[in-house]
Tab-separated table of C-alpha atoms in Angstrom:
chain	number	residue	atom	x	y	z
A	13	UNK	CA	161.576	148.059	79.493
A	14	UNK	CA	163.306	145.172	81.238
A	15	UNK	CA	164.895	142.291	79.419
A	16	UNK	CA	164.272	138.682	80.459
A	17	UNK	CA	165.473	135.315	79.240
A	18	UNK	CA	163.023	132.510	78.444
A	19	UNK	CA	163.214	129.010	77.012
A	20	UNK	CA	160.811	128.138	74.207
A	21	UNK	CA	160.216	124.672	72.750
A	22	UNK	CA	161.747	124.262	69.295
A	23	UNK	CA	158.389	123.686	67.572
A	24	UNK	CA	156.993	126.948	68.977
A	25	UNK	CA	160.107	128.788	67.857
A	26	UNK	CA	159.632	127.425	64.324
A	27	UNK	CA	156.023	128.658	64.382
A	28	UNK	CA	157.149	132.099	65.584
A	29	UNK	CA	159.782	132.260	62.853
A	30	UNK	CA	157.164	131.287	60.252
A	31	UNK	CA	154.900	134.160	61.357
A	32	UNK	CA	157.854	136.499	60.850
A	33	UNK	CA	158.804	134.971	57.494
A	34	UNK	CA	155.285	135.393	56.070
A	35	UNK	CA	155.232	138.994	57.215
A	36	UNK	CA	152.727	138.936	60.059
A	37	UNK	CA	155.331	140.224	62.532
A	38	UNK	CA	158.736	141.893	62.342
A	39	UNK	CA	160.553	140.069	65.151
A	40	UNK	CA	160.387	137.346	67.763
A	41	UNK	CA	160.082	140.051	70.400
A	42	UNK	CA	156.963	141.388	68.701
A	43	UNK	CA	155.328	137.938	68.471
A	44	UNK	CA	156.039	137.100	72.104
A	45	UNK	CA	154.963	140.533	73.387
A	46	UNK	CA	151.674	140.247	71.449
A	47	UNK	CA	151.066	136.729	72.774
A	48	UNK	CA	151.722	137.811	76.364
A	49	UNK	CA	149.531	140.882	75.977
A	50	UNK	CA	146.669	138.743	74.625
A	51	UNK	CA	147.073	136.210	77.444
A	52	UNK	CA	147.154	138.856	80.167
A	53	UNK	CA	144.138	140.659	78.701
A	54	UNK	CA	142.095	137.427	78.644
A	55	UNK	CA	143.161	136.468	82.151
A	56	UNK	CA	142.304	139.857	83.642
A	57	UNK	CA	138.890	139.819	81.950
A	58	UNK	CA	138.318	136.333	83.379
A	59	UNK	CA	139.492	137.434	86.812
A	60	UNK	CA	137.299	140.532	86.761
A	61	UNK	CA	134.268	138.302	86.148
A	62	UNK	CA	135.017	136.006	89.059
A	63	UNK	CA	135.525	136.353	92.767
A	64	UNK	CA	139.273	136.307	92.817
A	65	UNK	CA	141.123	136.544	96.108
A	66	UNK	CA	144.755	137.649	96.080
A	67	UNK	CA	146.911	135.226	98.058
A	68	UNK	CA	149.631	136.737	100.206
């Protein structure tokens, strides 16, 4: 797995930390990976239902 660096607004970071504090997730990495996975899944479902053309 590759490592990347991102910037997150402070209010989102507080929300992520709250999810960890109340026990829904174990780490920031886990929250962000889940969020990205959910986003990508939704986007690819949406794309598969449309006529999407890959731009070169």
